[in-house]
mmCIF file of C-alpha atoms and ligand atoms in Angstrom:
data_model
loop_
_atom_site.group_PDB
_atom_site.id
_atom_site.type_symbol
_atom_site.label_atom_id
_atom_site.label_comp_id
_atom_site.label_asym_id
_atom_site.label_seq_id
_atom_site.Cartn_x
_atom_site.Cartn_y
_atom_site.Cartn_z
ATOM 1 C CA UNK A 1 220.605 96.997 205.875
ATOM 2 C CA UNK A 2 221.124 93.906 208.030
ATOM 3 C CA UNK A 3 218.561 91.175 207.418
ATOM 4 C CA UNK A 4 217.267 89.678 210.654
ATOM 5 C CA UNK A 5 213.841 88.355 209.744
ATOM 6 C CA UNK A 6 212.581 86.425 206.740
ATOM 7 C CA UNK A 7 209.028 85.979 205.477
ATOM 8 C CA UNK A 8 208.322 82.859 203.404
ATOM 9 C CA UNK A 9 205.181 82.664 201.245
ATOM 10 C CA UNK A 10 203.993 79.114 200.456
ATOM 11 C CA UNK A 11 204.528 76.248 202.900
ATOM 12 C CA UNK A 12 204.963 73.444 200.346
ATOM 13 C CA UNK A 13 208.111 71.374 199.979
ATOM 14 C CA UNK A 14 210.300 74.381 199.112
ATOM 15 C CA UNK A 15 208.729 76.770 201.646
ATOM 16 C CA UNK A 16 209.264 74.369 204.536
ATOM 17 C CA UNK A 17 212.870 73.728 203.482
ATOM 18 C CA UNK A 18 213.576 77.469 203.182
ATOM 19 C CA UNK A 19 212.028 78.142 206.615
ATOM 20 C CA UNK A 20 214.130 75.275 208.030
ATOM 21 C CA UNK A 21 217.530 76.520 206.787
ATOM 22 C CA UNK A 22 216.766 80.169 207.574
ATOM 23 C CA UNK A 23 215.824 79.304 211.179
ATOM 24 C CA UNK A 24 218.944 77.141 211.650
ATOM 25 C CA UNK A 25 221.055 80.065 210.381
ATOM 26 C CA UNK A 26 219.540 82.321 213.068
ATOM 27 C CA UNK A 27 216.891 84.280 211.155
ATOM 28 C CA UNK A 28 213.427 84.837 212.627
ATOM 29 C CA UNK A 29 211.025 83.214 210.190
ATOM 30 C CA UNK A 30 207.367 83.973 209.462
ATOM 31 C CA UNK A 31 205.888 81.267 207.222
ATOM 32 C CA UNK A 32 202.648 81.937 205.324
ATOM 33 C CA UNK A 33 200.284 79.740 203.320
ATOM 34 C CA UNK A 34 196.637 80.044 202.245
ATOM 35 C CA UNK A 35 196.019 76.706 203.936
ATOM 36 C CA UNK A 36 196.301 76.242 207.707
ATOM 37 C CA UNK A 37 196.668 72.534 207.092
ATOM 38 C CA UNK A 38 199.699 73.144 204.840
ATOM 39 C CA UNK A 39 201.264 75.245 207.619
ATOM 40 C CA UNK A 40 200.752 72.485 210.204
ATOM 41 C CA UNK A 41 202.194 69.902 207.826
ATOM 42 C CA UNK A 42 205.178 72.145 207.080
ATOM 43 C CA UNK A 43 206.010 72.626 210.763
ATOM 44 C CA UNK A 44 205.773 68.843 211.343
ATOM 45 C CA UNK A 45 208.095 68.234 208.345
ATOM 46 C CA UNK A 46 210.625 70.803 209.570
ATOM 47 C CA UNK A 47 210.582 69.160 213.009
ATOM 48 C CA UNK A 48 211.128 65.700 211.462
ATOM 49 C CA UNK A 49 213.993 66.899 209.249
ATOM 50 C CA UNK A 50 215.640 68.736 212.180
ATOM 51 C CA UNK A 51 215.314 65.566 214.312
ATOM 52 C CA UNK A 52 217.059 63.639 211.536
ATOM 53 C CA UNK A 53 219.873 66.206 211.479
ATOM 54 C CA UNK A 54 220.226 65.845 215.272
ATOM 55 C CA UNK A 55 220.302 62.036 215.073
ATOM 56 C CA UNK A 56 223.002 62.256 212.368
ATOM 57 C CA UNK A 57 224.930 64.732 214.569
ATOM 58 C CA UNK A 58 224.720 67.520 211.964
ATOM 59 C CA UNK A 59 223.265 69.910 214.539
ATOM 60 C CA UNK A 60 222.907 69.869 218.355
ATOM 61 C CA UNK A 61 219.536 69.293 220.044
ATOM 62 C CA UNK A 62 219.663 72.856 221.467
ATOM 63 C CA UNK A 63 220.128 74.269 217.940
ATOM 64 C CA UNK A 64 217.081 72.312 216.742
ATOM 65 C CA UNK A 65 215.007 73.700 219.624
ATOM 66 C CA UNK A 66 216.260 77.243 219.004
ATOM 67 C CA UNK A 67 215.469 76.912 215.275
ATOM 68 C CA UNK A 68 211.926 75.652 215.981
ATOM 69 C CA UNK A 69 211.399 78.576 218.376
ATOM 70 C CA UNK A 70 212.353 81.042 215.603
ATOM 71 C CA UNK A 71 209.590 79.823 213.253
ATOM 72 C CA UNK A 72 206.119 81.373 213.420
ATOM 73 C CA UNK A 73 203.270 80.764 210.989
ATOM 74 C CA UNK A 74 200.420 82.917 209.660
ATOM 75 C CA UNK A 75 197.545 82.533 207.230
ATOM 76 C CA UNK A 76 197.504 86.346 206.773
ATOM 77 C CA UNK A 77 199.902 87.322 204.002
ATOM 78 C CA UNK A 78 200.120 90.981 205.046
ATOM 79 C CA UNK A 79 201.677 89.933 208.403
ATOM 80 C CA UNK A 80 204.895 89.411 206.415
ATOM 81 C CA UNK A 81 205.104 93.205 206.091
ATOM 82 C CA UNK A 82 207.179 93.303 209.273
ATOM 83 C CA UNK A 83 210.040 91.195 207.823
ATOM 84 C CA UNK A 84 213.312 92.358 206.198
ATOM 85 C CA UNK A 85 213.416 89.798 203.363
ATOM 86 C CA UNK A 86 210.467 88.031 201.757
ATOM 87 C CA UNK A 87 210.953 84.829 199.729
ATOM 88 C CA UNK A 88 207.890 83.854 197.702
ATOM 89 C CA UNK A 89 207.724 80.054 197.244
ATOM 90 C CA UNK A 90 204.109 79.480 196.201
ATOM 91 C CA UNK A 91 202.894 77.421 193.241
ATOM 92 C CA UNK A 92 204.775 77.957 189.925
ATOM 93 C CA UNK A 93 202.060 80.053 188.262
ATOM 94 C CA UNK A 94 202.738 83.642 187.282
ATOM 95 C CA UNK A 95 199.211 84.852 188.108
ATOM 96 C CA UNK A 96 199.455 83.307 191.614
ATOM 97 C CA UNK A 97 202.770 85.047 192.234
ATOM 98 C CA UNK A 98 201.534 88.403 190.864
ATOM 99 C CA UNK A 99 198.459 88.259 193.099
ATOM 100 C CA UNK A 100 200.651 87.525 196.146
ATOM 101 C CA UNK A 101 202.897 90.534 195.403
ATOM 102 C CA UNK A 102 199.886 92.776 194.754
ATOM 103 C CA UNK A 103 198.398 91.896 198.160
ATOM 104 C CA UNK A 104 201.695 92.010 200.030
ATOM 105 C CA UNK A 105 203.381 95.140 198.659
ATOM 106 C CA UNK A 106 201.233 97.786 200.453
ATOM 107 C CA UNK A 107 202.216 96.336 203.865
ATOM 108 C CA UNK A 108 205.949 96.012 203.194
ATOM 109 C CA UNK A 109 208.525 98.292 204.785
ATOM 110 C CA UNK A 110 210.172 100.452 202.059
ATOM 111 C CA UNK A 111 213.542 98.766 202.657
ATOM 112 C CA UNK A 112 212.282 95.167 202.567
ATOM 113 C CA UNK A 113 213.823 93.020 199.825
ATOM 114 C CA UNK A 114 211.260 91.038 197.868
ATOM 115 C CA UNK A 115 212.365 87.803 196.153
ATOM 116 C CA UNK A 116 210.905 84.803 194.381
ATOM 117 C CA UNK A 117 212.021 81.175 194.501
ATOM 118 C CA UNK A 118 210.526 80.716 191.020
ATOM 119 C CA UNK A 119 212.127 77.917 188.977
ATOM 120 C CA UNK A 120 211.679 79.599 185.636
ATOM 121 C CA UNK A 121 209.537 82.757 185.453
ATOM 122 C CA UNK A 122 211.027 86.105 184.341
ATOM 123 C CA UNK A 123 212.270 88.027 187.380
ATOM 124 C CA UNK A 124 212.118 91.275 185.409
ATOM 125 C CA UNK A 125 208.424 90.727 184.621
ATOM 126 C CA UNK A 126 207.517 89.705 188.208
ATOM 127 C CA UNK A 127 209.460 92.737 189.525
ATOM 128 C CA UNK A 128 207.727 95.126 187.131
ATOM 129 C CA UNK A 129 204.367 94.413 188.779
ATOM 130 C CA UNK A 130 205.676 95.508 192.211
ATOM 131 C CA UNK A 131 206.560 98.910 193.683
ATOM 132 C CA UNK A 132 210.247 97.924 194.056
ATOM 133 C CA UNK A 133 211.916 96.431 190.967
ATOM 134 C CA UNK A 134 215.283 97.687 192.347
ATOM 135 C CA UNK A 135 214.794 95.662 195.525
ATOM 136 C CA UNK A 136 213.444 92.547 193.809
ATOM 137 C CA UNK A 137 215.349 89.444 192.680
ATOM 138 C CA UNK A 138 215.295 85.695 192.120
ATOM 139 C CA UNK A 139 216.387 83.621 195.145
ATOM 140 C CA UNK A 140 216.274 80.075 193.798
ATOM 141 C CA UNK A 141 216.909 77.195 196.201
ATOM 142 C CA UNK A 142 217.337 73.549 195.128
ATOM 143 C CA UNK A 143 215.304 70.638 196.483
ATOM 144 C CA UNK A 144 215.777 69.239 199.158
ATOM 145 C CA UNK A 145 216.742 72.647 200.555
ATOM 146 C CA UNK A 146 218.499 71.441 203.746
ATOM 147 C CA UNK A 147 220.792 69.178 201.672
ATOM 148 C CA UNK A 148 221.527 71.023 198.415
ATOM 149 C CA UNK A 149 224.325 73.573 198.623
ATOM 150 C CA UNK A 150 223.402 75.782 195.644
ATOM 151 C CA UNK A 151 221.280 78.907 195.500
ATOM 152 C CA UNK A 152 220.836 80.606 192.117
ATOM 153 C CA UNK A 153 220.665 84.402 192.418
ATOM 154 C CA UNK A 154 218.949 86.096 189.489
ATOM 155 C CA UNK A 155 218.970 89.849 188.980
ATOM 156 C CA UNK A 156 216.156 91.419 187.007
ATOM 157 C CA UNK A 157 216.977 94.303 184.675
ATOM 158 C CA UNK A 158 216.359 96.831 187.477
ATOM 159 C CA UNK A 159 217.799 94.964 190.505
ATOM 160 C CA UNK A 160 220.347 97.170 192.293
ATOM 161 C CA UNK A 161 223.782 96.084 193.527
ATOM 162 C CA UNK A 162 222.879 96.620 197.196
ATOM 163 C CA UNK A 163 219.992 94.148 196.914
ATOM 164 C CA UNK A 164 222.200 91.577 195.191
ATOM 165 C CA UNK A 165 224.894 91.927 197.864
ATOM 166 C CA UNK A 166 222.368 91.652 200.703
ATOM 167 C CA UNK A 167 221.031 88.393 199.209
ATOM 168 C CA UNK A 168 224.563 87.102 198.638
ATOM 169 C CA UNK A 169 225.313 87.722 202.329
ATOM 170 C CA UNK A 170 222.231 85.674 203.282
ATOM 171 C CA UNK A 171 223.386 82.770 201.063
ATOM 172 C CA UNK A 172 226.815 82.950 202.790
ATOM 173 C CA UNK A 173 225.218 82.896 206.232
ATOM 174 C CA UNK A 174 223.253 79.791 205.222
ATOM 175 C CA UNK A 175 226.575 78.109 204.402
ATOM 176 C CA UNK A 176 225.438 77.650 200.797
ATOM 177 C CA UNK A 177 227.063 78.678 197.508
ATOM 178 C CA UNK A 178 225.513 81.202 195.137
ATOM 179 C CA UNK A 179 225.570 80.944 191.349
ATOM 180 C CA UNK A 180 224.601 84.148 189.563
ATOM 181 C CA UNK A 181 222.330 83.576 186.593
ATOM 182 C CA UNK A 182 221.060 86.008 183.986
ATOM 183 C CA UNK A 183 217.305 86.488 183.784
ATOM 184 C CA UNK A 184 216.460 84.121 180.896
ATOM 185 C CA UNK A 185 213.775 81.413 181.017
ATOM 186 C CA UNK A 186 214.525 78.795 183.720
ATOM 187 C CA UNK A 187 217.946 80.375 184.471
ATOM 188 C CA UNK A 188 220.891 77.880 184.602
ATOM 189 C CA UNK A 189 219.951 74.692 186.477
ATOM 190 C CA UNK A 190 216.478 74.181 185.025
ATOM 191 C CA UNK A 191 217.503 75.287 181.514
ATOM 192 C CA UNK A 192 219.747 72.221 181.503
ATOM 193 C CA UNK A 193 218.002 69.816 183.892
ATOM 194 C CA UNK A 194 214.387 70.134 182.715
ATOM 195 C CA UNK A 195 214.962 69.296 179.020
ATOM 196 C CA UNK A 196 216.692 66.122 180.274
ATOM 197 C CA UNK A 197 213.652 65.197 182.388
ATOM 198 C CA UNK A 198 211.341 66.064 179.458
ATOM 199 C CA UNK A 199 213.471 63.846 177.177
ATOM 200 C CA UNK A 200 213.137 61.000 179.706
ATOM 201 C CA UNK A 201 209.335 61.427 179.376
ATOM 202 C CA UNK A 202 209.596 61.154 175.556
ATOM 203 C CA UNK A 203 211.857 58.097 175.975
ATOM 204 C CA UNK A 204 209.077 56.564 178.076
ATOM 205 C CA UNK A 205 206.301 57.696 175.689
ATOM 206 C CA UNK A 206 208.092 56.179 172.696
ATOM 207 C CA UNK A 207 208.643 52.891 174.559
ATOM 208 C CA UNK A 208 212.430 53.075 174.356
ATOM 209 C CA UNK A 209 212.439 52.079 178.023
ATOM 210 C CA UNK A 210 210.012 51.731 180.914
ATOM 211 C CA UNK A 211 210.020 53.796 184.106
ATOM 212 C CA UNK A 212 212.386 51.470 185.918
ATOM 213 C CA UNK A 213 214.839 50.909 183.048
ATOM 214 C CA UNK A 214 215.086 54.626 182.250
ATOM 215 C CA UNK A 215 215.835 55.484 185.885
ATOM 216 C CA UNK A 216 218.275 52.594 186.330
ATOM 217 C CA UNK A 217 220.061 53.542 183.096
ATOM 218 C CA UNK A 218 220.663 57.114 184.216
ATOM 219 C CA UNK A 219 221.597 56.185 187.796
ATOM 220 C CA UNK A 220 224.064 53.456 186.862
ATOM 221 C CA UNK A 221 225.079 54.767 183.442
ATOM 222 C CA UNK A 222 225.494 58.458 184.227
ATOM 223 C CA UNK A 223 225.983 58.309 188.014
ATOM 224 C CA UNK A 224 222.941 60.490 188.774
ATOM 225 C CA UNK A 225 221.762 60.123 192.408
ATOM 226 C CA UNK A 226 218.149 59.778 191.199
ATOM 227 C CA UNK A 227 216.799 58.667 187.823
ATOM 228 C CA UNK A 228 215.110 61.452 185.782
ATOM 229 C CA UNK A 229 211.556 60.135 186.351
ATOM 230 C CA UNK A 230 212.147 59.611 190.073
ATOM 231 C CA UNK A 231 213.550 63.151 190.183
ATOM 232 C CA UNK A 232 210.536 64.506 188.267
ATOM 233 C CA UNK A 233 208.236 62.895 190.868
ATOM 234 C CA UNK A 234 210.390 64.429 193.603
ATOM 235 C CA UNK A 235 210.247 67.939 192.097
ATOM 236 C CA UNK A 236 206.515 67.695 191.247
ATOM 237 C CA UNK A 237 205.212 66.996 187.729
ATOM 238 C CA UNK A 238 203.124 70.199 187.766
ATOM 239 C CA UNK A 239 206.295 72.198 188.437
ATOM 240 C CA UNK A 240 208.229 70.305 185.709
ATOM 241 C CA UNK A 241 205.452 71.001 183.175
ATOM 242 C CA UNK A 242 205.225 74.669 184.198
ATOM 243 C CA UNK A 243 208.997 75.063 183.676
ATOM 244 C CA UNK A 244 208.863 73.375 180.240
ATOM 245 C CA UNK A 245 206.037 75.726 179.232
ATOM 246 C CA UNK A 246 208.099 78.755 180.282
ATOM 247 C CA UNK A 247 211.083 77.443 178.267
ATOM 248 C CA UNK A 248 208.881 76.715 175.241
ATOM 249 C CA UNK A 249 207.017 80.051 175.346
ATOM 250 C CA UNK A 250 210.064 82.112 176.298
ATOM 251 C CA UNK A 251 212.593 80.678 173.833
ATOM 252 C CA UNK A 252 210.187 79.663 171.063
ATOM 253 C CA UNK A 253 212.193 76.589 170.075
ATOM 254 C CA UNK A 254 210.371 73.289 169.453
ATOM 255 C CA UNK A 255 213.140 71.442 171.287
ATOM 256 C CA UNK A 256 211.441 72.624 174.506
ATOM 257 C CA UNK A 257 207.992 71.205 173.567
ATOM 258 C CA UNK A 258 206.571 69.689 176.782
ATOM 259 C CA UNK A 259 206.112 65.920 176.434
ATOM 260 C CA UNK A 260 202.386 65.056 176.041
ATOM 261 C CA UNK A 261 202.818 62.206 178.530
ATOM 262 C CA UNK A 262 204.025 64.676 181.171
ATOM 263 C CA UNK A 263 200.907 66.794 180.476
ATOM 264 C CA UNK A 264 198.699 63.704 180.808
ATOM 265 C CA UNK A 265 200.085 62.827 184.247
ATOM 266 C CA UNK A 266 199.457 66.410 185.378
ATOM 267 C CA UNK A 267 195.912 66.328 183.932
ATOM 268 C CA UNK A 268 195.289 63.157 185.970
ATOM 269 C CA UNK A 269 196.426 64.949 189.138
ATOM 270 C CA UNK A 270 199.333 62.487 189.370
ATOM 271 C CA UNK A 271 201.866 65.107 190.403
ATOM 272 C CA UNK A 272 204.507 62.817 191.922
ATOM 273 C CA UNK A 273 205.426 62.273 195.546
ATOM 274 C CA UNK A 274 203.278 65.142 196.834
ATOM 275 C CA UNK A 275 200.074 63.448 195.606
ATOM 276 C CA UNK A 276 201.461 59.930 196.208
ATOM 277 C CA UNK A 277 201.293 59.077 192.494
ATOM 278 C CA UNK A 278 203.332 60.101 189.461
ATOM 279 C CA UNK A 279 205.701 58.002 187.383
ATOM 280 C CA UNK A 280 205.714 55.804 190.514
ATOM 281 C CA UNK A 281 202.850 54.927 192.849
ATOM 282 C CA UNK A 282 203.914 55.734 196.433
ATOM 283 C CA UNK A 283 200.808 54.502 198.217
ATOM 284 C CA UNK A 284 202.320 51.168 199.276
ATOM 285 C CA UNK A 285 205.500 50.304 201.179
ATOM 286 C CA UNK A 286 207.709 50.568 198.072
ATOM 287 C CA UNK A 287 207.326 52.859 195.009
ATOM 288 C CA UNK A 288 205.768 50.901 192.103
ATOM 289 C CA UNK A 289 206.307 52.112 188.494
ATOM 290 C CA UNK A 290 203.069 53.196 186.759
ATOM 291 C CA UNK A 291 204.345 52.231 183.267
HETATM 292 C C1 LIG B 1 213.168 72.211 190.126
HETATM 293 C C2 LIG B 1 214.067 73.293 190.527
HETATM 294 O O1 LIG B 1 213.674 74.451 190.431
HETATM 295 C C3 LIG B 1 215.440 73.086 190.973
HETATM 296 C C4 LIG B 1 215.729 71.815 191.702
HETATM 297 O O2 LIG B 1 215.627 71.731 192.882
HETATM 298 S S1 LIG B 1 216.147 70.528 190.749
HETATM 299 C C5 LIG B 1 216.376 69.197 191.871
HETATM 300 C C6 LIG B 1 217.747 69.246 192.472
HETATM 301 N N1 LIG B 1 217.891 68.128 193.374
HETATM 302 C C7 LIG B 1 218.399 66.968 192.987
HETATM 303 O O3 LIG B 1 218.830 66.812 191.850
HETATM 304 C C8 LIG B 1 218.387 65.901 194.034
HETATM 305 C C9 LIG B 1 218.935 64.596 193.505
HETATM 306 N N2 LIG B 1 218.950 63.605 194.586
HETATM 307 C C10 LIG B 1 219.896 63.568 195.549
HETATM 308 O O4 LIG B 1 220.829 64.350 195.554
HETATM 309 C C11 LIG B 1 219.754 62.505 196.590
HETATM 310 O O5 LIG B 1 218.959 61.458 196.068
HETATM 311 C C12 LIG B 1 219.133 63.017 197.946
HETATM 312 C C13 LIG B 1 220.120 63.994 198.593
HETATM 313 C C14 LIG B 1 217.799 63.704 197.747
HETATM 314 C C15 LIG B 1 218.895 61.837 198.873
HETATM 315 O O6 LIG B 1 220.086 61.165 199.028
HETATM 316 P P1 LIG B 1 220.150 59.605 199.432
HETATM 317 O O7 LIG B 1 221.573 59.293 199.624
HETATM 318 O O8 LIG B 1 219.352 58.794 198.497
HETATM 319 O O9 LIG B 1 219.306 59.519 200.737
HETATM 320 P P2 LIG B 1 219.716 59.634 202.240
HETATM 321 O O10 LIG B 1 220.981 58.875 202.549
HETATM 322 O O11 LIG B 1 218.479 59.248 202.958
HETATM 323 O O12 LIG B 1 219.966 61.182 202.400
HETATM 324 C C16 LIG B 1 221.195 61.812 202.184
HETATM 325 C C17 LIG B 1 221.223 63.021 203.078
HETATM 326 O O13 LIG B 1 220.164 63.915 202.727
HETATM 327 C C18 LIG B 1 219.306 64.150 203.848
HETATM 328 N N3 LIG B 1 217.953 64.312 203.314
HETATM 329 C C19 LIG B 1 217.365 63.559 202.362
HETATM 330 N N4 LIG B 1 216.161 64.063 202.062
HETATM 331 C C20 LIG B 1 215.977 65.149 202.833
HETATM 332 C C21 LIG B 1 214.937 66.099 202.991
HETATM 333 N N5 LIG B 1 213.824 66.060 202.259
HETATM 334 N N6 LIG B 1 215.089 67.093 203.887
HETATM 335 C C22 LIG B 1 216.195 67.161 204.645
HETATM 336 N N7 LIG B 1 217.224 66.318 204.538
HETATM 337 C C23 LIG B 1 217.116 65.305 203.648
HETATM 338 C C24 LIG B 1 219.505 62.957 204.727
HETATM 339 O O14 LIG B 1 219.249 63.270 206.081
HETATM 340 C C25 LIG B 1 220.972 62.657 204.523
HETATM 341 O O15 LIG B 1 221.754 63.523 205.311
HETATM 342 P P3 LIG B 1 223.261 63.167 205.790
HETATM 343 O O16 LIG B 1 224.074 62.967 204.532
HETATM 344 O O17 LIG B 1 223.636 64.387 206.542
HETATM 345 O O18 LIG B 1 223.187 61.951 206.610
HETATM 346 N N1 LIG B 2 209.784 71.406 193.694
HETATM 347 C C1 LIG B 2 211.044 71.762 193.459
HETATM 348 O O1 LIG B 2 211.913 70.885 193.325
HETATM 349 C C2 LIG B 2 211.406 73.199 193.347
HETATM 350 C C3 LIG B 2 210.446 74.179 193.257
HETATM 351 N N2 LIG B 2 210.821 75.495 193.178
HETATM 352 C C4 LIG B 2 209.818 76.546 193.086
HETATM 353 O O2 LIG B 2 209.322 76.796 194.391
HETATM 354 C C5 LIG B 2 207.941 77.193 194.315
HETATM 355 C C6 LIG B 2 207.127 76.250 195.181
HETATM 356 O O3 LIG B 2 207.295 74.930 194.724
HETATM 357 P P1 LIG B 2 206.955 73.680 195.657
HETATM 358 O O4 LIG B 2 207.269 73.980 197.064
HETATM 359 O O5 LIG B 2 207.582 72.513 195.000
HETATM 360 O O6 LIG B 2 205.376 73.593 195.441
HETATM 361 P P2 LIG B 2 204.279 72.941 196.390
HETATM 362 O O7 LIG B 2 203.132 72.620 195.515
HETATM 363 O O8 LIG B 2 204.895 71.868 197.235
HETATM 364 O O9 LIG B 2 203.921 74.133 197.388
HETATM 365 C C7 LIG B 2 203.334 75.335 196.996
HETATM 366 C C8 LIG B 2 202.581 75.851 198.217
HETATM 367 O O10 LIG B 2 202.134 77.181 197.930
HETATM 368 C C9 LIG B 2 200.801 77.274 198.374
HETATM 369 N N3 LIG B 2 200.124 78.403 197.754
HETATM 370 C C10 LIG B 2 199.436 78.449 196.577
HETATM 371 N N4 LIG B 2 198.945 79.691 196.396
HETATM 372 C C11 LIG B 2 199.323 80.422 197.469
HETATM 373 C C12 LIG B 2 199.085 81.763 197.874
HETATM 374 N N5 LIG B 2 198.353 82.587 197.126
HETATM 375 N N6 LIG B 2 199.596 82.191 199.053
HETATM 376 C C13 LIG B 2 200.333 81.349 199.826
HETATM 377 N N7 LIG B 2 200.575 80.073 199.506
HETATM 378 C C14 LIG B 2 200.075 79.611 198.332
HETATM 379 C C15 LIG B 2 200.213 75.923 198.006
HETATM 380 O O11 LIG B 2 198.967 75.707 198.650
HETATM 381 P P3 LIG B 2 197.894 74.692 197.970
HETATM 382 O O12 LIG B 2 198.563 73.351 197.947
HETATM 383 O O13 LIG B 2 196.747 74.799 198.900
HETATM 384 O O14 LIG B 2 197.644 75.236 196.574
HETATM 385 C C16 LIG B 2 201.334 75.011 198.511
HETATM 386 O O15 LIG B 2 201.223 74.777 199.911
HETATM 387 C C17 LIG B 2 207.576 77.190 192.838
HETATM 388 O O16 LIG B 2 207.762 78.480 192.307
HETATM 389 C C18 LIG B 2 208.593 76.210 192.247
HETATM 390 O O17 LIG B 2 208.846 76.420 190.884
HETATM 391 C C19 LIG B 2 212.133 75.888 193.227
HETATM 392 C C20 LIG B 2 213.118 74.957 193.362
HETATM 393 C C21 LIG B 2 212.842 73.527 193.384
#
């Protein structure tokens, strides 16, 4: 089956990036969120990021306009029933994702492929709660979606070859590269990346360094484009904590114990860039370290 239209659930930082790249690649996009405000913000962000790509001569102005024209929004989840591929990119909480699939499934076409952009949650378990485990898989983009070239593709135990190949063809059309990962907690990228971020939190908690010195050390000493705490703020501290909890619960090894300081920031509602405060305070002109 040829995929022509894509439904995206969740219009946060990942949802808007996914809608952006899908529309540029020529897919008709229907973007859903529970909040109308989030949808408006997402469309404004997509517009701004497309404008930046035009000004840097990555795409032509006509391509930007055509991409914007391909994106529609809806607050009604079941409207996504008309699309060929659904990518769920709502908050990293299993009960939220299960509820979305439960509501959506009765309106889906039988042939529609259902996927999740989850960073860590078992694809097999998410799939088992739907009517189509064979046509369900993990479609994991990296942040920022328009810039990062990797997509992790994760097959659940029941995912069929046709579904995998259809998703692989979409990744190709996006001009991105797929890495196939087995369905174990946090897959490949976050299995390796998140313990490093968690360790940076312990390094901060134990006073080995402060926010600035830890980030500088890893940028200049390991050539990372962002320091681990800056990256955690960029990803979202709620998402980082959720991933650590999945690693800890799923693998049962104390080496994945989420850092209590990370939990404290999340408890404070300091979730990083998206709430304007995390390991840095973004409310002024320049980010200011909070420790
Ligand atoms: C948690 C998970 O489940 C998985 C994950 O995603 S883990 C996170 C993975 N991502 C990373 O590790 C990102 C690490 N950081 C970086 O690679 C870089 O800091 C960065 C690409 C984000 C920014 O790079 P930079 O050099 O500091 O900034 P800047 O020069 O402004 O931008 C570089 C390019 O990215 C583009 N860009 C930056 N942010 C963007 C955004 N949010 N949306 C669209 N484009 C963006 C810029 O337009 C620019 O494009 P060109 O090269 O075409 O001119
Ligand atoms: N941040 C990252 O770097 C990456 C994240 N991911 C994954 O992508 C997913 C989304 O993350 P991200 O974009 O960062 O998170 P955000 O918090 O930026 O966005 C999540 C969006 O989903 C909305 N939402 C919550 N519940 C529902 C629902 N029932 N129906 C529709 N929309 C809903 C939220 O609305 P509200 O704010 O009103 O709750 C919010 O707008 C997660 O699974 C995450 O693990 C994957 C790769 C990288």
